[in-house]
Amino acid sequence: GMGASLLLLTTGSYAPILQSQLTQIKDKVNAVYGYNAISRIHITQTAPSGFVQARLKFLNANDDVEEDLSPQVQKDAAEMAKGAQDEGLNAALQTLAQNFLKRQETQKKDQI
């Protein structure tokens, strides 16, 4: 039939809350897609440490992105973000600028 299964990962304490809201969650997701994108929702209880480990794995995977950047892209991104006083905001702006400039660079190469 139509519709896929949505798997929700949660800690044990939030599982009862999610269980009581399954119908609303399914209705909202399907409303976004405009059709029955999901027909079933499965709740899986996990340890909180699993979320942290997955997040760290994701962040570490993105560390390699900077190595692929040309020196000019890195310099331009640093220039764009230099106005931010906060270190965290500066790093986020640099990453955003790097992603944007790298995408532009890739699109130019594809057009040639």
mmCIF file of N, CA and C in Angstrom:
data_model
loop_
_atom_site.group_PDB
_atom_site.id
_atom_site.type_symbol
_atom_site.label_atom_id
_atom_site.label_comp_id
_atom_site.label_asym_id
_atom_site.label_seq_id
_atom_site.Cartn_x
_atom_site.Cartn_y
_atom_site.Cartn_z
ATOM 1 N N GLY A 1 0.804 -1.190 0.000
ATOM 2 C CA GLY A 1 0.000 0.000 0.000
ATOM 3 C C GLY A 1 0.841 1.246 0.000
ATOM 4 N N MET A 2 0.164 2.333 -0.016
ATOM 5 C CA MET A 2 0.810 3.635 -0.022
ATOM 6 C C MET A 2 1.318 3.968 1.371
ATOM 7 N N GLY A 3 2.407 4.655 1.440
ATOM 8 C CA GLY A 3 2.908 5.131 2.728
ATOM 9 C C GLY A 3 4.036 4.292 3.261
ATOM 10 N N ALA A 4 4.988 4.963 3.861
ATOM 11 C CA ALA A 4 6.157 4.316 4.430
ATOM 12 C C ALA A 4 6.048 4.317 5.948
ATOM 13 N N SER A 5 7.035 3.714 6.579
ATOM 14 C CA SER A 5 7.104 3.710 8.038
ATOM 15 C C SER A 5 8.053 4.798 8.497
ATOM 16 N N LEU A 6 7.663 5.535 9.515
ATOM 17 C CA LEU A 6 8.499 6.555 10.123
ATOM 18 C C LEU A 6 9.025 5.990 11.432
ATOM 19 N N LEU A 7 10.335 6.009 11.596
ATOM 20 C CA LEU A 7 10.953 5.510 12.807
ATOM 21 C C LEU A 7 11.379 6.704 13.653
ATOM 22 N N LEU A 8 10.841 6.804 14.853
ATOM 23 C CA LEU A 8 11.189 7.874 15.783
ATOM 24 C C LEU A 8 12.067 7.301 16.883
ATOM 25 N N LEU A 9 13.234 7.893 17.057
ATOM 26 C CA LEU A 9 14.121 7.497 18.147
ATOM 27 C C LEU A 9 13.910 8.455 19.302
ATOM 28 N N THR A 10 13.777 7.916 20.488
ATOM 29 C CA THR A 10 13.543 8.750 21.659
ATOM 30 C C THR A 10 14.123 8.085 22.893
ATOM 31 N N THR A 11 14.344 8.889 23.906
ATOM 32 C CA THR A 11 14.736 8.323 25.190
ATOM 33 C C THR A 11 13.480 7.771 25.854
ATOM 34 N N GLY A 12 13.657 6.921 26.817
ATOM 35 C CA GLY A 12 12.533 6.253 27.455
ATOM 36 C C GLY A 12 11.498 7.183 28.048
ATOM 37 N N SER A 13 11.931 8.314 28.578
ATOM 38 C CA SER A 13 10.998 9.216 29.250
ATOM 39 C C SER A 13 10.051 9.924 28.280
ATOM 40 N N TYR A 14 10.435 10.084 27.027
ATOM 41 C CA TYR A 14 9.590 10.768 26.054
ATOM 42 C C TYR A 14 8.699 9.813 25.255
ATOM 43 N N ALA A 15 8.949 8.539 25.358
ATOM 44 C CA ALA A 15 8.183 7.567 24.571
ATOM 45 C C ALA A 15 6.676 7.631 24.844
ATOM 46 N N PRO A 16 6.213 7.697 26.090
ATOM 47 C CA PRO A 16 4.766 7.774 26.320
ATOM 48 C C PRO A 16 4.130 9.034 25.722
ATOM 49 N N ILE A 17 4.857 10.142 25.759
ATOM 50 C CA ILE A 17 4.337 11.383 25.185
ATOM 51 C C ILE A 17 4.186 11.226 23.677
ATOM 52 N N LEU A 18 5.216 10.688 23.031
ATOM 53 C CA LEU A 18 5.147 10.466 21.587
ATOM 54 C C LEU A 18 4.040 9.490 21.233
ATOM 55 N N GLN A 19 3.903 8.451 22.034
ATOM 56 C CA GLN A 19 2.870 7.437 21.773
ATOM 57 C C GLN A 19 1.476 8.076 21.765
ATOM 58 N N SER A 20 1.270 9.019 22.666
ATOM 59 C CA SER A 20 -0.047 9.660 22.737
ATOM 60 C C SER A 20 -0.283 10.640 21.583
ATOM 61 N N GLN A 21 0.784 11.045 20.892
ATOM 62 C CA GLN A 21 0.656 12.031 19.819
ATOM 63 C C GLN A 21 0.908 11.439 18.434
ATOM 64 N N LEU A 22 0.896 10.133 18.310
ATOM 65 C CA LEU A 22 1.194 9.499 17.024
ATOM 66 C C LEU A 22 0.254 9.951 15.909
ATOM 67 N N THR A 23 -1.018 10.053 16.209
ATOM 68 C CA THR A 23 -1.991 10.446 15.194
ATOM 69 C C THR A 23 -1.719 11.860 14.688
ATOM 70 N N GLN A 24 -1.438 12.780 15.612
ATOM 71 C CA GLN A 24 -1.157 14.156 15.205
ATOM 72 C C GLN A 24 0.136 14.243 14.387
ATOM 73 N N ILE A 25 1.153 13.497 14.793
ATOM 74 C CA ILE A 25 2.424 13.496 14.063
ATOM 75 C C ILE A 25 2.219 12.989 12.644
ATOM 76 N N LYS A 26 1.506 11.873 12.527
ATOM 77 C CA LYS A 26 1.258 11.296 11.204
ATOM 78 C C LYS A 26 0.452 12.263 10.334
ATOM 79 N N ASP A 27 -0.563 12.884 10.907
ATOM 80 C CA ASP A 27 -1.384 13.834 10.146
ATOM 81 C C ASP A 27 -0.581 15.041 9.679
ATOM 82 N N LYS A 28 0.287 15.561 10.534
ATOM 83 C CA LYS A 28 1.081 16.739 10.164
ATOM 84 C C LYS A 28 2.108 16.415 9.088
ATOM 85 N N VAL A 29 2.764 15.278 9.204
ATOM 86 C CA VAL A 29 3.741 14.886 8.183
ATOM 87 C C VAL A 29 3.043 14.673 6.852
ATOM 88 N N ASN A 30 1.931 13.974 6.860
ATOM 89 C CA ASN A 30 1.194 13.742 5.621
ATOM 90 C C ASN A 30 0.643 15.033 5.031
ATOM 91 N N ALA A 31 0.273 15.995 5.882
ATOM 92 C CA ALA A 31 -0.220 17.285 5.385
ATOM 93 C C ALA A 31 0.890 18.051 4.666
ATOM 94 N N VAL A 32 2.109 17.942 5.159
ATOM 95 C CA VAL A 32 3.238 18.612 4.515
ATOM 96 C C VAL A 32 3.450 18.055 3.111
ATOM 97 N N TYR A 33 3.382 16.741 2.976
ATOM 98 C CA TYR A 33 3.619 16.119 1.676
ATOM 99 C C TYR A 33 2.388 16.141 0.772
ATOM 100 N N GLY A 34 1.226 16.289 1.336
ATOM 101 C CA GLY A 34 0.015 16.359 0.535
ATOM 102 C C GLY A 34 -0.574 15.012 0.180
ATOM 103 N N TYR A 35 -0.016 13.962 0.689
ATOM 104 C CA TYR A 35 -0.553 12.612 0.482
ATOM 105 C C TYR A 35 -0.100 11.747 1.653
ATOM 106 N N ASN A 36 -0.521 10.508 1.692
ATOM 107 C CA ASN A 36 -0.160 9.620 2.798
ATOM 108 C C ASN A 36 1.285 9.148 2.657
ATOM 109 N N ALA A 37 2.216 10.022 2.992
ATOM 110 C CA ALA A 37 3.633 9.697 2.892
ATOM 111 C C ALA A 37 4.016 8.632 3.916
ATOM 112 N N ILE A 38 3.420 8.705 5.097
ATOM 113 C CA ILE A 38 3.678 7.683 6.110
ATOM 114 C C ILE A 38 2.364 7.059 6.537
ATOM 115 N N SER A 39 2.409 5.768 6.704
ATOM 116 C CA SER A 39 1.211 5.069 7.157
ATOM 117 C C SER A 39 1.400 4.462 8.547
ATOM 118 N N ARG A 40 2.669 4.274 8.939
ATOM 119 C CA ARG A 40 2.960 3.685 10.243
ATOM 120 C C ARG A 40 4.081 4.466 10.920
ATOM 121 N N ILE A 41 4.014 4.540 12.238
ATOM 122 C CA ILE A 41 5.085 5.169 13.017
ATOM 123 C C ILE A 41 5.544 4.158 14.061
ATOM 124 N N HIS A 42 6.836 3.939 14.090
ATOM 125 C CA HIS A 42 7.435 3.050 15.076
ATOM 126 C C HIS A 42 8.280 3.886 16.024
ATOM 127 N N ILE A 43 8.121 3.666 17.308
ATOM 128 C CA ILE A 43 8.904 4.380 18.312
ATOM 129 C C ILE A 43 9.940 3.420 18.864
ATOM 130 N N THR A 44 11.179 3.859 18.862
ATOM 131 C CA THR A 44 12.261 3.049 19.405
ATOM 132 C C THR A 44 12.929 3.827 20.519
ATOM 133 N N GLN A 45 13.016 3.192 21.674
ATOM 134 C CA GLN A 45 13.656 3.835 22.816
ATOM 135 C C GLN A 45 15.151 3.550 22.764
ATOM 136 N N THR A 46 15.946 4.601 22.900
ATOM 137 C CA THR A 46 17.391 4.461 22.888
ATOM 138 C C THR A 46 17.978 5.164 24.094
ATOM 139 N N ALA A 47 19.224 4.868 24.356
ATOM 140 C CA ALA A 47 19.928 5.535 25.448
ATOM 141 C C ALA A 47 20.324 6.937 25.005
ATOM 142 N N PRO A 48 20.334 7.905 25.915
ATOM 143 C CA PRO A 48 20.719 9.265 25.544
ATOM 144 C C PRO A 48 22.116 9.338 24.948
ATOM 145 N N SER A 49 23.010 8.439 25.354
ATOM 146 C CA SER A 49 24.372 8.477 24.825
ATOM 147 C C SER A 49 24.393 8.168 23.333
ATOM 148 N N GLY A 50 23.419 7.433 22.824
ATOM 149 C CA GLY A 50 23.368 7.126 21.404
ATOM 150 C C GLY A 50 23.186 8.378 20.563
ATOM 151 N N PHE A 51 22.411 9.336 21.068
ATOM 152 C CA PHE A 51 22.205 10.588 20.345
ATOM 153 C C PHE A 51 23.503 11.391 20.280
ATOM 154 N N VAL A 52 24.220 11.439 21.390
ATOM 155 C CA VAL A 52 25.460 12.198 21.438
ATOM 156 C C VAL A 52 26.485 11.585 20.505
ATOM 157 N N GLN A 53 26.613 10.263 20.521
ATOM 158 C CA GLN A 53 27.587 9.601 19.656
ATOM 159 C C GLN A 53 27.256 9.817 18.184
ATOM 160 N N ALA A 54 25.989 9.773 17.828
ATOM 161 C CA ALA A 54 25.597 10.000 16.443
ATOM 162 C C ALA A 54 25.905 11.436 16.040
ATOM 163 N N ARG A 55 25.656 12.378 16.920
ATOM 164 C CA ARG A 55 25.933 13.788 16.630
ATOM 165 C C ARG A 55 27.434 14.009 16.451
ATOM 166 N N LEU A 56 28.253 13.409 17.315
ATOM 167 C CA LEU A 56 29.697 13.554 17.189
ATOM 168 C C LEU A 56 30.197 12.924 15.894
ATOM 169 N N LYS A 57 29.626 11.792 15.522
ATOM 170 C CA LYS A 57 30.015 11.139 14.277
ATOM 171 C C LYS A 57 29.693 12.049 13.093
ATOM 172 N N PHE A 58 28.527 12.699 13.114
ATOM 173 C CA PHE A 58 28.139 13.632 12.056
ATOM 174 C C PHE A 58 29.093 14.817 12.012
ATOM 175 N N LEU A 59 29.410 15.382 13.170
ATOM 176 C CA LEU A 59 30.303 16.538 13.209
ATOM 177 C C LEU A 59 31.699 16.184 12.732
ATOM 178 N N ASN A 60 32.203 15.013 13.125
ATOM 179 C CA ASN A 60 33.527 14.586 12.688
ATOM 180 C C ASN A 60 33.564 14.324 11.193
ATOM 181 N N ALA A 61 32.477 13.854 10.622
ATOM 182 C CA ALA A 61 32.426 13.617 9.182
ATOM 183 C C ALA A 61 32.523 14.930 8.423
ATOM 184 N N ASN A 62 32.016 16.014 8.998
ATOM 185 C CA ASN A 62 32.062 17.317 8.337
ATOM 186 C C ASN A 62 33.412 18.006 8.499
ATOM 187 N N ASP A 63 34.293 17.488 9.363
ATOM 188 C CA ASP A 63 35.612 18.091 9.535
ATOM 189 C C ASP A 63 36.460 17.958 8.278
ATOM 190 N N ASP A 64 36.211 16.924 7.481
ATOM 191 C CA ASP A 64 36.992 16.692 6.272
ATOM 192 C C ASP A 64 36.644 17.669 5.161
ATOM 193 N N VAL A 65 35.553 18.380 5.282
ATOM 194 C CA VAL A 65 35.103 19.280 4.225
ATOM 195 C C VAL A 65 36.109 20.397 3.991
ATOM 196 N N GLU A 66 36.716 20.906 5.052
ATOM 197 C CA GLU A 66 37.630 22.026 4.917
ATOM 198 C C GLU A 66 38.858 21.666 4.083
ATOM 199 N N GLU A 67 39.282 20.402 4.111
ATOM 200 C CA GLU A 67 40.435 19.972 3.336
ATOM 201 C C GLU A 67 40.161 20.067 1.841
ATOM 202 N N ASP A 68 38.906 19.925 1.413
ATOM 203 C CA ASP A 68 38.545 19.962 0.007
ATOM 204 C C ASP A 68 38.449 21.384 -0.532
ATOM 205 N N LEU A 69 38.502 22.374 0.326
ATOM 206 C CA LEU A 69 38.322 23.757 -0.093
ATOM 207 C C LEU A 69 39.625 24.339 -0.640
ATOM 208 N N SER A 70 39.481 25.138 -1.673
ATOM 209 C CA SER A 70 40.652 25.822 -2.217
ATOM 210 C C SER A 70 41.072 26.919 -1.242
ATOM 211 N N PRO A 71 42.333 27.295 -1.260
ATOM 212 C CA PRO A 71 42.792 28.370 -0.362
ATOM 213 C C PRO A 71 42.033 29.684 -0.580
ATOM 214 N N GLN A 72 41.642 29.944 -1.819
ATOM 215 C CA GLN A 72 40.913 31.173 -2.114
ATOM 216 C C GLN A 72 39.533 31.163 -1.455
ATOM 217 N N VAL A 73 38.849 30.006 -1.488
ATOM 218 C CA VAL A 73 37.534 29.879 -0.852
ATOM 219 C C VAL A 73 37.675 30.076 0.652
ATOM 220 N N GLN A 74 38.688 29.467 1.258
ATOM 221 C CA GLN A 74 38.904 29.621 2.702
ATOM 222 C C GLN A 74 39.170 31.083 3.052
ATOM 223 N N LYS A 75 39.986 31.765 2.232
ATOM 224 C CA LYS A 75 40.306 33.165 2.487
ATOM 225 C C LYS A 75 39.063 34.039 2.342
ATOM 226 N N ASP A 76 38.288 33.821 1.285
ATOM 227 C CA ASP A 76 37.076 34.616 1.066
ATOM 228 C C ASP A 76 36.053 34.394 2.178
ATOM 229 N N ALA A 77 35.911 33.145 2.625
ATOM 230 C CA ALA A 77 34.955 32.834 3.694
ATOM 231 C C ALA A 77 35.378 33.503 4.998
ATOM 232 N N ALA A 78 36.672 33.490 5.295
ATOM 233 C CA ALA A 78 37.168 34.145 6.512
ATOM 234 C C ALA A 78 36.922 35.651 6.431
ATOM 235 N N GLU A 79 37.101 36.211 5.258
ATOM 236 C CA GLU A 79 36.868 37.646 5.055
ATOM 237 C C GLU A 79 35.399 38.000 5.277
ATOM 238 N N MET A 80 34.502 37.159 4.779
ATOM 239 C CA MET A 80 33.067 37.405 4.918
ATOM 240 C C MET A 80 32.611 37.337 6.376
ATOM 241 N N ALA A 81 33.238 36.471 7.154
ATOM 242 C CA ALA A 81 32.787 36.231 8.530
ATOM 243 C C ALA A 81 33.534 37.073 9.560
ATOM 244 N N LYS A 82 34.494 37.883 9.145
ATOM 245 C CA LYS A 82 35.352 38.559 10.122
ATOM 246 C C LYS A 82 34.636 39.589 10.987
ATOM 247 N N GLY A 83 33.465 40.050 10.596
ATOM 248 C CA GLY A 83 32.750 41.054 11.381
ATOM 249 C C GLY A 83 32.097 40.515 12.643
ATOM 250 N N ALA A 84 31.935 39.212 12.748
ATOM 251 C CA ALA A 84 31.275 38.621 13.920
ATOM 252 C C ALA A 84 32.221 38.617 15.115
ATOM 253 N N GLN A 85 31.743 39.117 16.239
ATOM 254 C CA GLN A 85 32.563 39.189 17.448
ATOM 255 C C GLN A 85 32.608 37.852 18.187
ATOM 256 N N ASP A 86 31.494 37.148 18.196
ATOM 257 C CA ASP A 86 31.390 35.881 18.903
ATOM 258 C C ASP A 86 32.099 34.779 18.104
ATOM 259 N N GLU A 87 32.934 33.986 18.773
ATOM 260 C CA GLU A 87 33.690 32.938 18.084
ATOM 261 C C GLU A 87 32.781 31.889 17.454
ATOM 262 N N GLY A 88 31.741 31.496 18.165
ATOM 263 C CA GLY A 88 30.815 30.495 17.639
ATOM 264 C C GLY A 88 30.084 31.006 16.406
ATOM 265 N N LEU A 89 29.642 32.253 16.467
ATOM 266 C CA LEU A 89 28.960 32.856 15.325
ATOM 267 C C LEU A 89 29.919 33.010 14.153
ATOM 268 N N ASN A 90 31.154 33.402 14.434
ATOM 269 C CA ASN A 90 32.152 33.545 13.385
ATOM 270 C C ASN A 90 32.402 32.210 12.695
ATOM 271 N N ALA A 91 32.534 31.150 13.478
ATOM 272 C CA ALA A 91 32.766 29.818 12.898
ATOM 273 C C ALA A 91 31.580 29.377 12.055
ATOM 274 N N ALA A 92 30.369 29.643 12.547
ATOM 275 C CA ALA A 92 29.169 29.260 11.799
ATOM 276 C C ALA A 92 29.067 30.038 10.491
ATOM 277 N N LEU A 93 29.370 31.342 10.538
ATOM 278 C CA LEU A 93 29.333 32.158 9.326
ATOM 279 C C LEU A 93 30.398 31.727 8.329
ATOM 280 N N GLN A 94 31.577 31.352 8.842
ATOM 281 C CA GLN A 94 32.633 30.864 7.963
ATOM 282 C C GLN A 94 32.213 29.576 7.270
ATOM 283 N N THR A 95 31.615 28.671 8.013
ATOM 284 C CA THR A 95 31.154 27.415 7.431
ATOM 285 C C THR A 95 30.086 27.665 6.380
ATOM 286 N N LEU A 96 29.147 28.556 6.687
ATOM 287 C CA LEU A 96 28.105 28.902 5.725
ATOM 288 C C LEU A 96 28.710 29.495 4.451
ATOM 289 N N ALA A 97 29.638 30.424 4.621
ATOM 290 C CA ALA A 97 30.284 31.050 3.464
ATOM 291 C C ALA A 97 31.088 30.031 2.666
ATOM 292 N N GLN A 98 31.781 29.123 3.355
ATOM 293 C CA GLN A 98 32.556 28.089 2.662
ATOM 294 C C GLN A 98 31.646 27.197 1.833
ATOM 295 N N ASN A 99 30.534 26.791 2.427
ATOM 296 C CA ASN A 99 29.594 25.929 1.699
ATOM 297 C C ASN A 99 29.027 26.648 0.480
ATOM 298 N N PHE A 100 28.681 27.918 0.641
ATOM 299 C CA PHE A 100 28.129 28.695 -0.457
ATOM 300 C C PHE A 100 29.161 28.876 -1.572
ATOM 301 N N LEU A 101 30.373 29.283 -1.195
ATOM 302 C CA LEU A 101 31.413 29.522 -2.191
ATOM 303 C C LEU A 101 31.837 28.235 -2.888
ATOM 304 N N LYS A 102 31.896 27.146 -2.131
ATOM 305 C CA LYS A 102 32.257 25.858 -2.747
ATOM 306 C C LYS A 102 31.181 25.431 -3.744
ATOM 307 N N ARG A 103 29.921 25.644 -3.397
ATOM 308 C CA ARG A 103 28.829 25.303 -4.311
ATOM 309 C C ARG A 103 28.922 26.145 -5.589
ATOM 310 N N GLN A 104 29.201 27.434 -5.425
ATOM 311 C CA GLN A 104 29.357 28.305 -6.601
ATOM 312 C C GLN A 104 30.515 27.827 -7.477
ATOM 313 N N GLU A 105 31.622 27.472 -6.834
ATOM 314 C CA GLU A 105 32.799 27.000 -7.556
ATOM 315 C C GLU A 105 32.483 25.717 -8.322
ATOM 316 N N THR A 106 31.755 24.820 -7.685
ATOM 317 C CA THR A 106 31.376 23.557 -8.318
ATOM 318 C C THR A 106 30.449 23.795 -9.500
ATOM 319 N N GLN A 107 29.486 24.714 -9.341
ATOM 320 C CA GLN A 107 28.563 25.003 -10.433
ATOM 321 C C GLN A 107 29.278 25.618 -11.625
ATOM 322 N N LYS A 108 30.274 26.463 -11.376
ATOM 323 C CA LYS A 108 31.040 27.054 -12.469
ATOM 324 C C LYS A 108 31.809 25.973 -13.230
ATOM 325 N N LYS A 109 32.379 25.005 -12.495
ATOM 326 C CA LYS A 109 33.122 23.917 -13.130
ATOM 327 C C LYS A 109 32.196 23.061 -13.971
ATOM 328 N N ASP A 110 30.974 22.836 -13.486
ATOM 329 C CA ASP A 110 30.012 22.019 -14.207
ATOM 330 C C ASP A 110 29.551 22.682 -15.496
ATOM 331 N N GLN A 111 29.514 24.018 -15.514
ATOM 332 C CA GLN A 111 29.075 24.743 -16.694
ATOM 333 C C GLN A 111 30.130 24.750 -17.794
ATOM 334 N N ILE A 112 31.362 24.583 -17.407
ATOM 335 C CA ILE A 112 32.462 24.607 -18.401
ATOM 336 C C ILE A 112 32.567 23.315 -19.134
#
